[in-house]
Short mmCIF file of C-alpha atoms in Angstrom, two decimals:
data_model
loop_
_atom_site.label_atom_id
_atom_site.label_comp_id
_atom_site.label_asym_id
_atom_site.label_seq_id
_atom_site.Cartn_x
_atom_site.Cartn_y
_atom_site.Cartn_z
CA MET A 1 5.07 28.11 -5.25
CA THR A 2 5.89 28.44 -1.55
CA ALA A 3 9.01 27.04 -0.17
CA PRO A 4 8.75 24.25 2.11
CA ASP A 5 8.07 25.30 5.58
CA THR A 6 10.60 23.73 7.97
CA THR A 7 9.36 25.29 10.91
CA SER A 8 7.32 24.25 13.82
CA PRO A 9 3.89 25.19 14.33
CA ALA A 10 3.74 28.53 16.35
CA GLY A 11 4.23 27.90 20.11
CA THR A 12 5.98 24.63 19.72
CA ASP A 13 9.82 23.66 19.74
CA THR A 14 11.56 21.33 17.15
CA PRO A 15 13.63 18.80 18.82
CA ALA A 16 16.89 17.59 17.24
CA THR A 17 16.10 14.28 15.68
CA SER A 18 19.28 12.35 15.54
CA TRP A 19 19.80 9.29 13.35
CA ARG A 20 20.09 7.25 16.66
CA ASN A 21 16.67 8.55 17.74
CA SER A 22 15.38 7.83 14.29
CA LEU A 23 16.53 4.32 14.26
CA ALA A 24 15.31 3.40 17.84
CA VAL A 25 11.87 4.46 17.05
CA TYR A 26 11.93 1.34 14.73
CA LEU A 27 12.17 -0.78 17.82
CA GLN A 28 9.15 0.38 19.70
CA PRO A 29 6.99 -2.65 20.35
CA ARG A 30 3.83 -0.60 18.50
CA VAL A 31 6.13 -0.37 15.34
CA LEU A 32 7.40 -3.76 15.40
CA ILE A 33 3.48 -4.94 15.30
CA VAL A 34 2.77 -2.85 12.41
CA LEU A 35 5.90 -4.31 10.63
CA PHE A 36 4.70 -7.80 11.03
CA LEU A 37 1.17 -6.76 10.13
CA GLY A 38 2.75 -5.28 6.83
CA PHE A 39 4.13 -8.53 6.03
CA SER A 40 0.68 -10.25 6.51
CA SER A 41 -1.12 -7.63 4.18
CA GLY A 42 1.72 -8.00 1.53
CA LEU A 43 1.77 -11.72 1.37
CA PRO A 44 -1.68 -12.53 -0.22
CA LEU A 45 -1.33 -9.68 -3.12
CA ALA A 46 0.72 -11.76 -5.69
CA LEU A 47 -1.30 -15.06 -5.04
CA SER A 48 -4.23 -13.82 -6.54
CA GLY A 49 -2.26 -11.88 -9.22
CA SER A 50 1.16 -12.42 -10.80
CA THR A 51 2.16 -15.75 -8.85
CA LEU A 52 -1.31 -17.01 -10.16
CA LEU A 53 -0.65 -16.12 -13.70
CA VAL A 54 2.54 -18.04 -13.83
CA TRP A 55 0.61 -21.00 -12.42
CA MET A 56 -1.88 -20.68 -14.95
CA ARG A 57 -0.02 -20.18 -18.10
CA GLU A 58 2.16 -23.29 -16.83
CA ALA A 59 -1.21 -25.03 -16.64
CA GLY A 60 -1.68 -24.35 -20.61
CA VAL A 61 -4.70 -21.74 -19.71
CA ASP A 62 -4.92 -19.42 -23.01
CA LEU A 63 -3.72 -15.86 -22.58
CA LYS A 64 -7.11 -14.43 -23.30
CA THR A 65 -8.72 -16.08 -20.07
CA ILE A 66 -5.37 -15.28 -18.34
CA GLY A 67 -5.89 -11.32 -19.47
CA LEU A 68 -9.61 -11.59 -17.82
CA PHE A 69 -7.94 -12.61 -14.38
CA ALA A 70 -6.85 -8.74 -14.13
CA LEU A 71 -10.43 -8.17 -12.76
CA VAL A 72 -10.02 -10.61 -9.66
CA GLY A 73 -8.19 -7.50 -8.36
CA THR A 74 -11.20 -5.38 -8.21
CA PRO A 75 -12.02 -5.98 -4.56
CA TYR A 76 -8.62 -3.92 -3.64
CA THR A 77 -10.31 -0.81 -5.16
CA LEU A 78 -13.67 -1.49 -3.95
CA LYS A 79 -12.66 -2.21 -0.46
CA PHE A 80 -13.94 1.25 0.94
CA LEU A 81 -17.74 0.01 0.03
CA TRP A 82 -17.76 -2.81 2.84
CA ALA A 83 -15.27 -0.81 4.96
CA PRO A 84 -18.23 0.66 7.27
CA LEU A 85 -18.97 -2.85 8.31
CA VAL A 86 -15.55 -3.39 9.42
CA ASP A 87 -15.80 -0.25 11.41
CA ALA A 88 -19.04 -0.85 12.90
CA LEU A 89 -20.29 -4.56 13.12
CA HIS A 90 -18.95 -6.86 15.82
CA VAL A 91 -17.77 -10.39 14.75
CA PRO A 92 -19.31 -12.81 16.97
CA LEU A 93 -16.92 -14.60 19.45
CA PHE A 94 -13.99 -12.71 18.06
CA THR A 95 -14.91 -9.18 19.02
CA ARG A 96 -16.01 -10.16 22.33
CA ALA A 97 -12.80 -12.24 23.03
CA PHE A 98 -10.04 -10.11 21.31
CA GLY A 99 -11.54 -6.30 21.02
CA ARG A 100 -13.06 -4.38 17.98
CA ARG A 101 -9.94 -4.07 15.85
CA ARG A 102 -7.98 -7.39 16.80
CA GLY A 103 -11.22 -9.50 16.39
CA TRP A 104 -12.01 -8.37 12.87
CA LEU A 105 -7.99 -8.69 12.23
CA LEU A 106 -7.94 -12.52 13.49
CA PHE A 107 -11.51 -13.07 11.71
CA SER A 108 -10.05 -12.01 8.44
CA GLN A 109 -6.91 -13.63 8.67
CA LEU A 110 -8.77 -16.91 9.29
CA LEU A 111 -10.88 -16.50 6.11
CA LEU A 112 -7.60 -15.45 4.27
CA ILE A 113 -5.88 -18.73 5.09
CA ILE A 114 -9.14 -20.83 4.13
CA SER A 115 -9.49 -18.87 0.96
CA ILE A 116 -5.75 -19.63 0.03
CA LEU A 117 -6.17 -23.21 0.90
CA LEU A 118 -9.44 -23.56 -1.36
CA LEU A 119 -7.31 -21.65 -4.39
CA ALA A 120 -4.82 -24.16 -3.71
CA MET A 121 -7.13 -26.99 -4.21
CA THR A 122 -8.19 -25.89 -7.83
CA ASP A 123 -7.02 -27.14 -11.19
CA PRO A 124 -6.42 -24.06 -13.65
CA ALA A 125 -6.31 -26.59 -16.40
CA ARG A 126 -9.66 -28.04 -15.84
CA SER A 127 -11.48 -25.60 -14.08
CA PRO A 128 -10.75 -21.92 -14.56
CA PHE A 129 -13.61 -20.76 -13.02
CA TYR A 130 -13.01 -22.28 -9.74
CA VAL A 131 -9.68 -20.58 -9.62
CA ALA A 132 -11.43 -17.34 -10.57
CA LEU A 133 -13.64 -18.02 -7.82
CA GLY A 134 -10.94 -18.73 -5.44
CA ALA A 135 -8.55 -15.85 -6.37
CA LEU A 136 -11.62 -13.48 -5.85
CA LEU A 137 -12.10 -14.99 -2.30
CA VAL A 138 -8.32 -14.57 -1.70
CA ALA A 139 -8.56 -10.83 -2.94
CA THR A 140 -11.49 -10.05 -0.82
CA THR A 141 -10.31 -11.23 2.27
CA SER A 142 -6.79 -9.77 1.67
CA SER A 143 -8.38 -6.49 1.21
CA THR A 144 -10.58 -6.78 4.20
CA GLN A 145 -7.27 -7.59 6.04
CA ASP A 146 -5.74 -4.29 4.69
CA ILE A 147 -8.92 -2.46 5.96
CA VAL A 148 -8.41 -3.86 9.24
CA VAL A 149 -4.50 -3.35 9.49
CA ASP A 150 -4.60 0.34 8.01
CA ALA A 151 -7.09 1.33 10.77
CA PHE A 152 -5.10 -0.82 13.51
CA ARG A 153 -2.15 1.13 12.43
CA VAL A 154 -3.40 4.54 12.79
CA GLU A 155 -5.16 4.14 15.99
CA SER A 156 -2.50 2.32 17.82
CA LEU A 157 0.63 4.76 16.83
CA PRO A 158 1.05 7.78 18.37
CA GLU A 159 2.06 10.82 16.25
CA SER A 160 5.72 10.48 16.92
CA GLU A 161 5.69 6.92 15.47
CA GLN A 162 3.28 7.15 12.42
CA ALA A 163 6.09 7.46 9.90
CA ALA A 164 8.30 5.04 11.40
CA GLY A 165 5.08 2.54 11.40
CA MET A 166 4.24 3.22 7.83
CA ALA A 167 8.16 2.97 6.91
CA ALA A 168 7.94 -0.45 8.54
CA TYR A 169 4.92 -1.42 7.29
CA VAL A 170 5.87 -0.44 3.40
CA ALA A 171 9.15 -2.46 3.99
CA ALA A 172 7.27 -5.62 5.38
CA TYR A 173 4.86 -5.10 2.68
CA ARG A 174 7.10 -5.45 0.04
CA ILE A 175 8.72 -8.40 1.63
CA GLY A 176 5.69 -10.12 1.75
CA MET A 177 5.19 -9.48 -1.87
CA LEU A 178 8.55 -10.98 -2.52
CA VAL A 179 7.81 -14.04 -0.56
CA SER A 180 4.68 -14.71 -2.23
CA THR A 181 6.27 -14.14 -5.75
CA ALA A 182 9.84 -15.37 -6.14
CA GLY A 183 9.56 -17.22 -2.83
CA ALA A 184 6.31 -18.70 -3.89
CA LEU A 185 8.05 -19.84 -7.23
CA PHE A 186 10.90 -21.57 -5.72
CA ILE A 187 9.06 -23.40 -3.00
CA VAL A 188 7.13 -25.07 -5.92
CA SER A 189 10.31 -25.74 -7.92
CA GLY A 190 11.52 -27.28 -4.91
CA PHE A 191 8.60 -29.58 -4.12
CA GLU A 192 8.69 -30.53 -8.24
CA SER A 193 12.27 -31.36 -7.62
CA THR A 194 11.26 -34.12 -5.31
CA GLY A 195 9.57 -36.00 -8.01
CA ILE A 196 5.62 -34.91 -7.40
CA THR A 197 3.59 -33.75 -10.62
CA ARG A 198 3.81 -29.87 -11.37
CA SER A 199 0.08 -29.44 -10.41
CA ALA A 200 0.60 -30.89 -6.72
CA ALA A 201 3.85 -28.93 -6.38
CA TRP A 202 1.76 -25.73 -6.97
CA MET A 203 -0.84 -26.78 -4.52
CA TRP A 204 1.70 -27.45 -1.89
CA GLY A 205 3.20 -24.04 -2.61
CA TYR A 206 -0.25 -22.49 -2.03
CA VAL A 207 -0.30 -24.50 1.38
CA VAL A 208 2.84 -23.13 2.50
CA MET A 209 1.84 -19.52 1.61
CA ALA A 210 -1.56 -20.15 3.60
CA ALA A 211 0.58 -21.19 6.86
CA MET A 212 2.67 -18.03 6.19
CA VAL A 213 -0.59 -15.86 7.05
CA LEU A 214 -0.28 -17.33 10.73
CA ILE A 215 2.81 -14.68 11.26
CA GLY A 216 0.17 -11.76 10.94
CA THR A 217 -1.92 -13.93 13.12
CA ILE A 218 0.48 -14.42 15.97
CA THR A 219 1.13 -10.90 15.77
CA ALA A 220 -2.59 -9.87 16.23
CA LEU A 221 -2.57 -12.20 19.35
CA VAL A 222 0.33 -10.67 20.86
CA ALA A 223 -0.94 -7.04 20.21
CA THR A 224 -2.96 -5.17 22.26
CA GLU A 225 -6.34 -3.53 21.27
CA PRO A 226 -5.58 0.31 20.43
CA GLU A 227 -6.91 2.68 23.13
CA GLN A 228 -8.79 4.67 20.54
CA SER A 229 -10.74 1.82 19.35
CA VAL A 230 -11.55 0.94 22.97
CA ARG A 231 -13.04 4.36 23.67
CA ALA A 232 -14.89 4.29 20.24
CA GLU A 233 -16.45 1.09 20.95
CA ALA A 234 -17.43 2.17 24.53
CA ALA A 235 -19.22 5.17 22.86
CA THR A 236 -21.35 3.19 20.39
CA GLN A 237 -22.21 0.10 22.63
CA THR A 238 -25.66 1.17 23.08
CA GLU A 239 -26.37 1.62 19.40
CA THR A 240 -28.03 -1.19 17.21
CA ALA A 241 -25.59 -3.02 14.32
CA PHE A 242 -27.67 -0.96 11.52
CA THR A 243 -27.27 2.23 13.26
CA ARG A 244 -23.58 2.03 13.63
CA VAL A 245 -22.99 1.06 10.12
CA LEU A 246 -25.01 4.03 9.10
CA HIS A 247 -23.17 6.41 11.17
CA ALA A 248 -19.99 4.91 10.26
CA ALA A 249 -20.90 5.08 6.35
CA ILE A 250 -22.47 8.53 6.56
CA GLY A 251 -20.13 10.12 9.23
CA ALA A 252 -17.14 9.43 7.43
CA PHE A 253 -18.15 10.92 4.33
CA SER A 254 -19.90 13.75 5.88
CA GLU A 255 -17.34 14.51 8.71
CA PHE A 256 -14.63 14.70 5.86
CA LEU A 257 -16.46 17.01 3.19
CA SER A 258 -17.48 19.42 6.07
CA ARG A 259 -13.56 20.30 6.51
CA LYS A 260 -12.14 23.30 5.12
CA ASP A 261 -10.92 22.95 1.72
CA ALA A 262 -11.79 19.23 1.67
CA PHE A 263 -12.02 18.94 -2.07
CA ALA A 264 -8.60 20.35 -2.63
CA ALA A 265 -7.30 17.97 -0.37
CA LEU A 266 -9.04 15.17 -1.95
CA ALA A 267 -7.63 16.54 -5.38
CA PHE A 268 -4.25 16.42 -4.02
CA VAL A 269 -4.96 13.06 -2.77
CA VAL A 270 -5.45 11.71 -6.26
CA LEU A 271 -2.53 13.80 -7.79
CA PHE A 272 0.32 13.54 -5.20
CA LYS A 273 1.60 10.24 -6.48
CA PHE A 274 0.52 10.72 -10.20
CA THR A 275 4.05 11.23 -11.46
CA ASP A 276 4.99 8.15 -10.21
CA ALA A 277 2.11 6.05 -11.68
CA PHE A 278 2.42 7.94 -15.10
CA SER A 279 5.96 6.67 -15.45
CA GLY A 280 5.77 3.39 -13.51
CA THR A 281 3.04 2.22 -16.12
CA MET A 282 5.74 2.62 -18.97
CA THR A 283 8.78 1.25 -16.82
CA ALA A 284 8.55 -2.27 -17.98
CA PRO A 285 8.18 -1.48 -21.89
CA PHE A 286 10.86 1.13 -21.82
CA VAL A 287 13.27 -1.23 -20.24
CA ILE A 288 12.65 -4.11 -23.07
CA ASP A 289 12.49 -1.46 -25.84
CA LEU A 290 15.96 -0.39 -24.61
CA GLY A 291 17.04 -3.76 -25.53
CA PHE A 292 17.41 -5.04 -21.91
CA THR A 293 16.81 -8.77 -21.53
CA ARG A 294 14.08 -10.58 -19.04
CA ASN A 295 16.80 -11.46 -16.81
CA ASP A 296 18.20 -7.90 -16.68
CA TYR A 297 14.45 -6.61 -15.99
CA ALA A 298 14.02 -9.32 -13.12
CA ALA A 299 17.41 -8.90 -11.42
CA ILE A 300 18.02 -5.24 -11.63
CA VAL A 301 14.40 -3.62 -11.91
CA LYS A 302 12.90 -6.29 -9.27
CA GLY A 303 15.87 -7.23 -7.20
CA VAL A 304 18.01 -4.16 -6.88
CA GLY A 305 14.73 -2.01 -7.16
CA LEU A 306 13.38 -3.87 -3.94
CA ALA A 307 16.41 -2.96 -1.71
CA ALA A 308 16.30 0.64 -2.97
CA THR A 309 12.55 0.78 -1.85
CA LEU A 310 13.47 -0.33 1.41
CA ILE A 311 15.78 1.85 2.04
CA GLY A 312 13.94 4.65 0.65
CA GLY A 313 11.10 3.85 2.87
CA PHE A 314 13.11 4.17 5.97
CA ALA A 315 14.69 7.37 4.75
CA GLY A 316 11.08 8.60 4.21
CA GLY A 317 10.58 7.82 7.92
CA PHE A 318 13.59 9.92 8.88
CA VAL A 319 12.38 12.75 6.78
CA ALA A 320 9.12 12.83 8.22
CA ARG A 321 10.21 12.98 11.69
CA ARG A 322 12.63 15.58 11.17
CA TYR A 323 10.59 18.06 9.34
CA SER A 324 6.86 19.14 9.46
CA LEU A 325 4.32 17.14 7.44
CA ALA A 326 3.89 19.97 4.67
CA ALA A 327 7.66 20.41 4.41
CA SER A 328 8.21 16.55 4.36
CA LEU A 329 5.41 16.50 1.31
CA TRP A 330 7.26 19.16 -0.27
CA ILE A 331 10.67 17.18 -0.04
CA GLY A 332 8.99 13.63 -1.20
CA GLY A 333 6.69 15.58 -3.98
CA VAL A 334 9.73 16.91 -5.43
CA VAL A 335 12.34 14.26 -5.39
CA GLN A 336 9.88 11.71 -6.63
CA ALA A 337 9.11 13.80 -9.72
CA LEU A 338 12.76 14.91 -10.53
CA ALA A 339 13.81 11.01 -10.14
CA ASN A 340 12.07 10.52 -13.68
CA LEU A 341 14.92 12.40 -15.39
CA THR A 342 17.34 9.51 -14.48
CA PHE A 343 15.10 7.50 -17.06
CA SER A 344 15.65 10.38 -19.62
CA TRP A 345 19.44 10.07 -19.16
CA LEU A 346 19.23 6.10 -19.50
CA ALA A 347 17.27 6.57 -22.67
CA LEU A 348 20.23 8.18 -24.01
CA VAL A 349 22.74 6.24 -22.74
CA GLY A 350 20.99 3.28 -23.99
CA THR A 351 21.74 -0.70 -22.95
CA ASN A 352 24.07 -0.07 -19.89
CA GLN A 353 23.29 -2.39 -16.95
CA TRP A 354 25.06 -0.15 -14.48
CA ALA A 355 22.93 2.94 -15.68
CA LEU A 356 19.74 0.82 -15.46
CA ALA A 357 20.68 0.06 -11.77
CA LEU A 358 21.44 3.60 -11.00
CA ALA A 359 17.83 4.76 -12.69
CA ILE A 360 15.99 2.07 -10.95
CA CYS A 361 17.53 2.92 -7.54
CA ALA A 362 17.10 6.62 -7.77
CA GLU A 363 13.29 6.04 -8.94
CA ASN A 364 12.42 3.27 -6.42
CA PHE A 365 14.34 5.16 -3.58
CA THR A 366 12.58 8.47 -4.14
CA SER A 367 9.22 6.70 -4.77
CA ALA A 368 9.35 4.92 -1.50
CA ILE A 369 10.20 8.57 0.24
CA GLY A 370 7.08 9.95 -1.24
CA THR A 371 4.86 6.95 -0.30
CA VAL A 372 5.93 6.76 3.23
CA ILE A 373 5.36 10.83 3.82
CA PHE A 374 2.10 10.73 1.77
CA VAL A 375 0.64 7.83 3.89
CA ALA A 376 1.63 9.60 7.01
CA TYR A 377 -0.58 12.69 5.79
CA LEU A 378 -3.40 10.04 4.88
CA SER A 379 -3.18 8.52 8.48
CA ALA A 380 -3.28 12.49 9.82
CA LEU A 381 -6.63 12.82 7.71
CA CYS A 382 -8.28 10.14 9.76
CA GLN A 383 -8.83 11.47 13.28
CA ASN A 384 -12.11 9.98 14.17
CA PRO A 385 -11.78 6.33 15.48
CA LEU A 386 -15.35 5.83 15.08
CA HIS A 387 -14.52 5.25 10.96
CA THR A 388 -10.75 5.22 10.58
CA ALA A 389 -11.33 2.03 8.46
CA THR A 390 -13.93 3.77 6.21
CA GLN A 391 -12.15 7.06 5.58
CA TYR A 392 -8.56 5.51 5.24
CA ALA A 393 -10.46 3.15 2.63
CA LEU A 394 -11.82 5.60 0.87
CA LEU A 395 -8.53 7.79 0.52
CA THR A 396 -6.61 5.00 -0.72
CA ALA A 397 -9.26 4.31 -3.53
CA LEU A 398 -8.80 7.77 -4.37
CA ALA A 399 -4.98 7.62 -4.48
CA ALA A 400 -5.53 4.52 -6.66
CA VAL A 401 -7.28 6.85 -9.44
CA GLY A 402 -4.04 8.09 -10.56
CA ARG A 403 -2.22 4.67 -10.92
CA THR A 404 -5.36 3.00 -12.46
CA TYR A 405 -7.17 5.70 -14.55
CA LEU A 406 -5.11 8.75 -15.04
CA SER A 407 -2.11 7.05 -16.22
CA SER A 408 -3.82 4.78 -18.74
CA GLY A 409 -2.73 7.21 -21.55
CA ALA A 410 0.65 7.09 -20.61
CA GLY A 411 1.10 4.73 -23.45
CA PHE A 412 -0.13 7.02 -26.21
CA VAL A 413 2.30 10.15 -24.79
CA ALA A 414 5.39 8.03 -25.02
CA SER A 415 4.42 6.89 -28.46
CA ALA A 416 4.11 10.57 -29.82
CA THR A 417 7.14 11.91 -27.95
CA GLY A 418 9.77 9.21 -27.64
CA TRP A 419 11.36 7.79 -24.25
CA PRO A 420 13.47 10.94 -23.25
CA LEU A 421 11.06 13.46 -23.63
CA PHE A 422 7.95 11.29 -22.16
CA PHE A 423 9.99 11.04 -18.94
CA VAL A 424 10.50 14.90 -18.77
CA ILE A 425 6.76 15.03 -19.26
CA CYS A 426 6.27 12.66 -16.08
CA VAL A 427 8.21 15.31 -14.14
CA LEU A 428 5.79 18.37 -15.14
CA VAL A 429 2.73 16.08 -14.31
CA ALA A 430 3.89 16.43 -10.75
CA ILE A 431 3.27 20.42 -10.93
CA PRO A 432 -0.43 20.23 -10.12
CA SER A 433 0.17 18.43 -7.14
CA LEU A 434 2.78 20.88 -6.08
CA VAL A 435 0.45 23.67 -6.78
CA LEU A 436 -2.39 22.06 -4.65
CA LEU A 437 0.12 21.94 -2.01
CA THR A 438 1.18 25.50 -2.31
CA TRP A 439 -2.79 26.41 -2.03
CA LEU A 440 -3.31 24.00 1.24
CA GLN A 441 -0.37 25.14 2.76
CA LYS A 442 -1.47 28.92 2.62
CA ARG A 443 -5.09 28.04 3.65
CA GLY A 444 -3.47 26.60 6.93
CA HIS A 445 -4.88 23.28 5.81
CA PHE A 446 -1.98 21.42 7.66
CA GLU A 447 -2.39 23.40 11.10
CA THR A 448 -6.11 22.14 11.01
CA LEU A 449 -4.70 18.55 11.47
CA GLY A 450 -3.23 19.38 14.76
CA PRO A 451 0.53 18.61 15.70
CA VAL A 452 1.27 16.19 13.08
CA ARG A 453 4.95 16.39 13.41
CA VAL A 454 5.91 12.99 12.85
#
């Protein structure tokens, strides 16, 4: 494998990047807009997932039914199927008043608020079918919001702010998830302590969550339409709606596949985060098997781990601004793989809370670095404003293949090898992505993306 390329593209100079400059970029208005939109994207995920499952279990729903509710997350995987509609169609009134991206953003947030309120009105004990329908609506409108936010972020941020924007987005997304999990549970407990029934407390908890979507709505109203989107809208204003959808769907795929080494790039997208996905699937059972309690898991893995993730996200933004895209991918790919060795060490140490905290911090910190750099790469692949949403949705769906399907055999490997060796194997599964990174670097793949020094 070749060493990371830390030099600038030919004919360009590498300006020194100080910590002061790296921190200042997070205060740029466009980055702050992306930060608040990240909170709005992260907020709904748990409302149709883990938080909903707690509500259902407290309502006495049986475990078999609860298990089936994992299927309501399907829209997050299949969102690329309707991304061409978001790229091409106008929303009556909204598009005319707010623009192509902001119109869709406000429209999806309005539908999201309505969906959460409908879910709040259901009763898991009496009508799990309507709960499932409400959760599916929340997941669908939430994933639609994600499509628009991703396109808005890619189109509105210049190259010099892409990585910072992604770091801010990841941090805010995690905070949004924390608010809709731990925050929602505390709110429900607070309502219940006033003397109202548990079902009413859950209803009002979800109403509060619906109100918090307004943070994203206010952000969309304050933001300005990306210039790339304005130009794309002007270029297609004479086309019919059907023609625009057709061009968005076909153009997004054909343009990408016509690029040099397109299939190698797609394989790299699938495999880059596979090392994280393979180990992450087994993190919870590993911690419990080692003898840690549920409280240890909640406080250290979720609490301390969140802090490490936030810090790692901003560190990833600094790395991506300091080095070339290829070099940044090398750094992110190597550190996120090697961090798995801390779990091998933890397996030998045994039940030690400080050791668990150290291992979790190392894993979450390096994983966040890899994530920010990886998404900067995905953003660089989506260069045509006519179908940014479609291409980005497709790439993120491919990236989820490793997490959803390739990592499904992790349990069998862990059972056969034991925990210390399993996490060594988690390091080794990163090798194919690094081989592909070497290949793409030698083939000049990153030069074809243009000046992506972020």
